[in-house]
PDB file of C-alpha atoms in Angstrom:
ATOM      1  CA  CYS A   1      -0.091   0.006  -0.005  1.00 96.00           C
ATOM      2  CA  VAL A   2       0.788   3.849  -0.085  1.00 95.00           C
ATOM      3  CA  LEU A   3       0.628   6.106   2.681  1.00 95.00           C
ATOM      4  CA  LYS A   4       1.175   9.575   1.836  1.00 93.00           C
ATOM      5  CA  ASP A   5       0.498  13.363   2.868  1.00 91.00           C
ATOM      6  CA  ALA A   6      -3.061  14.283   1.843  1.00 87.00           C
ATOM      7  CA  HIS A   7      -2.145  17.763   1.161  1.00 81.00           C
ATOM      8  CA  GLY A   8       1.430  16.881  -0.258  1.00 74.00           C
ATOM      9  CA  GLY A   9       3.085  17.263  -3.602  1.00 71.00           C
ATOM     10  CA  GLY A  10       6.359  16.565  -5.174  1.00 70.00           C
ATOM     11  CA  TRP A  11       6.592  12.958  -3.753  1.00 74.00           C
ATOM     12  CA  LYS A  12       7.251  14.089  -0.221  1.00 81.00           C
ATOM     13  CA  GLU A  13       6.210  12.093   2.627  1.00 88.00           C
ATOM     14  CA  VAL A  14       5.199   9.338   0.435  1.00 91.00           C
ATOM     15  CA  TYR A  15       5.766   5.688   1.997  1.00 95.00           C
ATOM     16  CA  ILE A  16       5.530   2.546   0.110  1.00 95.00           C
ATOM     17  CA  CYS A  17       4.288  -0.250   2.925  1.00 97.00           C
ATOM     18  CA  HIS A  18       4.557  -4.024   2.722  1.00 97.00           C
ATOM     19  CA  THR A  19       3.389  -4.771   6.218  1.00 97.00           C
ATOM     20  CA  LYS A  20       1.227  -3.745   9.064  1.00 96.00           C
ATOM     21  CA  GLU A  21       4.441  -2.347  10.916  1.00 97.00           C
ATOM     22  CA  ASP A  22       5.773  -0.652   7.798  1.00 97.00           C
ATOM     23  CA  VAL A  23       2.050   1.415   7.942  1.00 97.00           C
ATOM     24  CA  TRP A  24       2.584   2.052  11.530  1.00 96.00           C
ATOM     25  CA  ASN A  25       6.142   3.188  11.353  1.00 96.00           C
ATOM     26  CA  ALA A  26       5.525   5.599   8.421  1.00 96.00           C
ATOM     27  CA  TYR A  27       2.512   6.969  10.276  1.00 95.00           C
ATOM     28  CA  ASN A  28       4.489   7.529  13.120  1.00 95.00           C
ATOM     29  CA  GLN A  29       7.247   9.501  11.070  1.00 92.00           C
ATOM     30  CA  ALA A  30       4.335  11.569   9.558  1.00 91.00           C
ATOM     31  CA  GLY A  31       3.658  13.598  12.743  1.00 90.00           C
ATOM     32  CA  LEU A  32       0.674  15.593  12.528  1.00 91.00           C
ATOM     33  CA  LEU A  33       0.106  15.426   8.942  1.00 92.00           C
ATOM     34  CA  THR A  34      -3.342  14.189   7.478  1.00 92.00           C
ATOM     35  CA  MET A  35      -2.528  10.959   5.728  1.00 94.00           C
ATOM     36  CA  ILE A  36      -4.454   8.848   2.934  1.00 93.00           C
ATOM     37  CA  LEU A  37      -3.566   5.339   2.972  1.00 95.00           C
ATOM     38  CA  GLN A  38      -4.341   3.652  -0.428  1.00 94.00           C
ATOM     39  CA  GLU A  39      -3.615   0.548  -2.503  1.00 95.00           C
ATOM     40  CA  PHE A  40       0.015   0.644  -4.488  1.00 94.00           C
ATOM     41  CA  ILE A  41      -1.347   0.420  -8.137  1.00 94.00           C
ATOM     42  CA  VAL A  42       1.359  -1.608  -9.998  1.00 94.00           C
ATOM     43  CA  TRP A  43       0.609   0.406 -13.401  1.00 94.00           C
ATOM     44  CA  ASP A  44       0.772  -0.030 -17.048  1.00 94.00           C
ATOM     45  CA  GLY A  45      -0.150   3.424 -17.950  1.00 95.00           C
ATOM     46  CA  TYR A  46       0.046   6.765 -15.910  1.00 96.00           C
ATOM     47  CA  VAL A  47      -1.736   9.990 -16.515  1.00 97.00           C
ATOM     48  CA  ARG A  48      -1.672  13.323 -15.263  1.00 97.00           C
ATOM     49  CA  CYS A  49      -4.631  15.828 -15.936  1.00 98.00           C
ATOM     50  CA  MET A  50      -4.506  19.538 -15.636  1.00 97.00           C
ATOM     51  CA  CYS A  51      -8.089  20.653 -14.597  1.00 98.00           C
ATOM     52  CA  LEU A  52      -9.111  24.090 -14.946  1.00 97.00           C
ATOM     53  CA  GLY A  53     -12.609  26.028 -14.376  1.00 94.00           C
ATOM     54  CA  GLN A  54     -14.293  22.642 -13.572  1.00 94.00           C
ATOM     55  CA  LYS A  55     -14.756  22.209 -17.376  1.00 95.00           C
ATOM     56  CA  GLU A  56     -11.245  22.010 -19.081  1.00 97.00           C
ATOM     57  CA  VAL A  57      -9.044  18.735 -18.837  1.00 98.00           C
ATOM     58  CA  LEU A  58      -5.869  18.119 -20.276  1.00 97.00           C
ATOM     59  CA  PRO A  59      -4.878  14.327 -19.950  1.00 98.00           C
ATOM     60  CA  MET A  60      -1.136  14.064 -20.252  1.00 97.00           C
ATOM     61  CA  LYS A  61       1.184  11.032 -20.395  1.00 97.00           C
ATOM     62  CA  TYR A  62       3.629  11.313 -17.280  1.00 95.00           C
ATOM     63  CA  ASP A  63       6.295   9.012 -16.044  1.00 93.00           C
ATOM     64  CA  PRO A  64       6.333   9.302 -12.342  1.00 89.00           C
ATOM     65  CA  ARG A  65       9.859   7.722 -12.255  1.00 88.00           C
ATOM     66  CA  GLU A  66      11.309   9.770 -14.489  1.00 90.00           C
ATOM     67  CA  ARG A  67       9.008  12.550 -13.209  1.00 88.00           C
ATOM     68  CA  ARG A  68       8.438  14.083 -16.730  1.00 91.00           C
ATOM     69  CA  TYR A  69       5.519  14.534 -19.267  1.00 94.00           C
ATOM     70  CA  HIS A  70       5.775  12.863 -22.745  1.00 94.00           C
ATOM     71  CA  VAL A  71       4.073  14.679 -25.544  1.00 94.00           C
ATOM     72  CA  GLU A  72       2.454  11.871 -26.916  1.00 91.00           C
ATOM     73  CA  HIS A  73      -1.364  12.349 -28.067  1.00 86.00           C
ATOM     74  CA  ASP A  74      -2.329   8.807 -28.819  1.00 90.00           C
ATOM     75  CA  HIS A  75      -1.502   7.539 -25.376  1.00 93.00           C
ATOM     76  CA  LEU A  76      -5.405   6.744 -24.612  1.00 96.00           C
ATOM     77  CA  ASP A  77      -8.093   5.233 -26.704  1.00 95.00           C
ATOM     78  CA  SER A  78     -10.964   7.030 -27.010  1.00 95.00           C
ATOM     79  CA  GLU A  79     -12.859   5.000 -24.454  1.00 96.00           C
ATOM     80  CA  MET A  80     -10.236   5.131 -21.723  1.00 97.00           C
ATOM     81  CA  GLY A  81      -9.582   9.047 -22.512  1.00 97.00           C
ATOM     82  CA  ALA A  82     -13.419   9.761 -22.038  1.00 98.00           C
ATOM     83  CA  ARG A  83     -13.466   8.022 -18.684  1.00 98.00           C
ATOM     84  CA  ILE A  84     -10.431   9.704 -17.260  1.00 98.00           C
ATOM     85  CA  VAL A  85     -11.581  12.965 -18.439  1.00 98.00           C
ATOM     86  CA  ALA A  86     -15.195  12.587 -16.430  1.00 98.00           C
ATOM     87  CA  ASP A  87     -13.550  10.954 -13.702  1.00 98.00           C
ATOM     88  CA  ALA A  88     -11.582  14.062 -13.412  1.00 98.00           C
ATOM     89  CA  LEU A  89     -14.348  16.458 -13.602  1.00 97.00           C
ATOM     90  CA  THR A  90     -16.329  14.617 -10.956  1.00 95.00           C
ATOM     91  CA  LEU A  91     -13.363  14.873  -8.803  1.00 95.00           C
ATOM     92  CA  VAL A  92     -12.668  18.918  -9.047  1.00 95.00           C
ATOM     93  CA  GLN A  93     -16.186  19.552  -8.989  1.00 92.00           C
ATOM     94  CA  ALA A  94     -16.873  17.678  -5.837  1.00 90.00           C
ATOM     95  CA  LEU A  95     -13.978  19.265  -4.377  1.00 90.00           C
ATOM     96  CA  GLY A  96     -14.774  22.974  -5.726  1.00 90.00           C
ATOM     97  CA  TYR A  97     -11.464  23.249  -7.328  1.00 93.00           C
ATOM     98  CA  ASP A  98     -11.220  25.549 -10.172  1.00 94.00           C
ATOM     99  CA  MET A  99      -7.439  24.691 -10.698  1.00 95.00           C
ATOM    100  CA  ASN A 100      -6.090  20.991  -9.860  1.00 95.00           C
ATOM    101  CA  SER A 101      -3.844  18.299 -11.384  1.00 95.00           C
ATOM    102  CA  VAL A 102      -5.803  14.479 -10.836  1.00 96.00           C
ATOM    103  CA  GLU A 103      -3.063  11.437 -11.630  1.00 95.00           C
ATOM    104  CA  PHE A 104      -4.301   8.101 -12.486  1.00 98.00           C
ATOM    105  CA  ALA A 105      -2.486   4.947 -12.582  1.00 96.00           C
ATOM    106  CA  THR A 106      -3.914   2.534 -15.104  1.00 97.00           C
ATOM    107  CA  ARG A 107      -3.886  -0.982 -14.934  1.00 96.00           C
ATOM    108  CA  ASP A 108      -5.658  -3.706 -17.225  1.00 96.00           C
ATOM    109  CA  GLY A 109      -7.791  -0.829 -18.853  1.00 95.00           C
ATOM    110  CA  VAL A 110      -8.856   0.461 -15.656  1.00 97.00           C
ATOM    111  CA  PRO A 111      -8.114   4.120 -14.451  1.00 98.00           C
ATOM    112  CA  TYR A 112      -7.254   4.452 -10.756  1.00 97.00           C
ATOM    113  CA  ALA A 113      -7.438   8.044  -9.292  1.00 96.00           C
ATOM    114  CA  ILE A 114      -4.620   7.825  -7.173  1.00 93.00           C
ATOM    115  CA  ASP A 115      -3.768  11.734  -6.354  1.00 91.00           C
ATOM    116  CA  PHE A 116      -6.186  14.400  -6.856  1.00 91.00           C
ATOM    117  CA  MET A 117      -6.247  16.747  -3.897  1.00 89.00           C
ATOM    118  CA  ASN A 118      -3.533  19.180  -5.933  1.00 89.00           C
ATOM    119  CA  PRO A 119      -5.339  22.990  -6.116  1.00 89.00           C
ATOM    120  CA  ALA A 120      -1.778  24.460  -6.842  1.00 89.00           C
ATOM    121  CA  PRO A 121      -0.246  22.329  -9.266  1.00 92.00           C
ATOM    122  CA  ASP A 122       3.284  22.669 -10.834  1.00 91.00           C
ATOM    123  CA  MET A 123       2.620  25.043 -14.263  1.00 93.00           C
ATOM    124  CA  ASP A 124       6.128  25.703 -14.770  1.00 94.00           C
ATOM    125  CA  ILE A 125       7.303  25.512 -18.566  1.00 95.00           C
ATOM    126  CA  ASN A 126      10.371  23.512 -17.642  1.00 93.00           C
ATOM    127  CA  SER A 127       7.903  20.800 -16.079  1.00 92.00           C
ATOM    128  CA  LEU A 128       5.057  20.558 -18.195  1.00 94.00           C
ATOM    129  CA  THR A 129       6.990  21.086 -21.443  1.00 95.00           C
ATOM    130  CA  PRO A 130       6.433  24.264 -23.866  1.00 96.00           C
ATOM    131  CA  PHE A 131       3.537  22.353 -25.903  1.00 95.00           C
ATOM    132  CA  TYR A 132       1.463  21.878 -22.393  1.00 96.00           C
ATOM    133  CA  PHE A 133       2.834  25.317 -20.961  1.00 97.00           C
ATOM    134  CA  ASP A 134       0.983  26.895 -23.881  1.00 97.00           C
ATOM    135  CA  TRP A 135      -2.197  24.753 -23.277  1.00 96.00           C
ATOM    136  CA  MET A 136      -2.127  25.752 -19.922  1.00 96.00           C
ATOM    137  CA  VAL A 137      -1.483  29.501 -20.251  1.00 97.00           C
ATOM    138  CA  LYS A 138      -4.219  30.001 -22.843  1.00 97.00           C
ATOM    139  CA  HIS A 139      -6.829  28.090 -20.840  1.00 97.00           C
ATOM    140  CA  MET A 140      -5.941  29.997 -17.550  1.00 96.00           C
ATOM    141  CA  ALA A 141      -6.369  32.958 -19.234  1.00 97.00           C
ATOM    142  CA  ASP A 142      -9.482  32.013 -20.673  1.00 97.00           C
ATOM    143  CA  MET A 143     -10.975  30.790 -17.050  1.00 96.00           C
ATOM    144  CA  VAL A 144      -9.740  34.359 -15.367  1.00 96.00           C
ATOM    145  CA  ILE A 145     -11.286  36.351 -18.123  1.00 97.00           C
ATOM    146  CA  ASP A 146     -14.737  34.331 -18.036  1.00 95.00           C
ATOM    147  CA  LEU A 147     -14.781  34.609 -14.224  1.00 94.00           C
ATOM    148  CA  ALA A 148     -13.913  38.413 -14.676  1.00 96.00           C
ATOM    149  CA  GLN A 149     -16.586  38.947 -17.074  1.00 97.00           C
ATOM    150  CA  ASN A 150     -19.323  36.635 -15.308  1.00 94.00           C
ATOM    151  CA  PRO A 151     -18.706  36.899 -11.593  1.00 92.00           C
ATOM    152  CA  ARG A 152     -20.330  33.702  -9.552  1.00 89.00           C
ATOM    153  CA  PRO A 153     -21.297  33.494  -5.792  1.00 88.00           C
ATOM    154  CA  GLN A 154     -18.836  32.203  -3.202  1.00 84.00           C
ATOM    155  CA  ILE A 155     -19.334  28.759  -2.643  1.00 79.00           C
ATOM    156  CA  THR A 156     -20.506  28.051   1.052  1.00 79.00           C
ATOM    157  CA  GLU A 157     -21.491  24.288   0.899  1.00 77.00           C
ATOM    158  CA  LEU A 158     -20.175  21.531  -1.555  1.00 73.00           C
ATOM    159  CA  LYS A 159     -23.080  19.346  -1.800  1.00 72.00           C
ATOM    160  CA  TRP A 160     -21.270  16.009  -2.776  1.00 69.00           C
ATOM    161  CA  SER A 161     -24.391  14.333  -2.995  1.00 68.00           C
ATOM    162  CA  ALA A 162     -24.822  15.538  -6.454  1.00 68.00           C
ATOM    163  CA  MET A 163     -21.885  13.593  -7.559  1.00 66.00           C
ATOM    164  CA  PHE A 164     -23.560  10.188  -6.685  1.00 67.00           C
ATOM    165  CA  ASN A 165     -26.601  10.726  -8.947  1.00 63.00           C
ATOM    166  CA  LYS A 166     -24.502  10.895 -12.193  1.00 58.00           C
TER     167      LYS A 166
END
């Protein structure tokens, strides 16, 4: 399994645990951090989605071992791509995030959301690649202009029950 900081990033405070004792020891090392325990997915594909405005999703091929993006537009078939986009939108809408990255590990044709609480993702050109950086700049600008021209009320309550009826 994996024990990790619920609000972390950059692969900090991430522990791969093989026994109950590993989990206990890692948890004790975490101090006061809020931790998430999840299944370790031995993946055959990995996708990081940049999500903006709870409407736009860019699924990018990512290799966490290399910590780099690969500009390959055919890394997902249409069915898997649609599923990942739909799942990413459901997550950001449930969390109320207008900016987020959502990571999926895929195994045997099934996407598993393994990291989805990152409302301040790394958008540096050197991380994203120039191609994906250009997408981010354009869509971020479009989102900000739209919000300025069409203000919306502050969200006071997230109603997660609405997500279950989709």
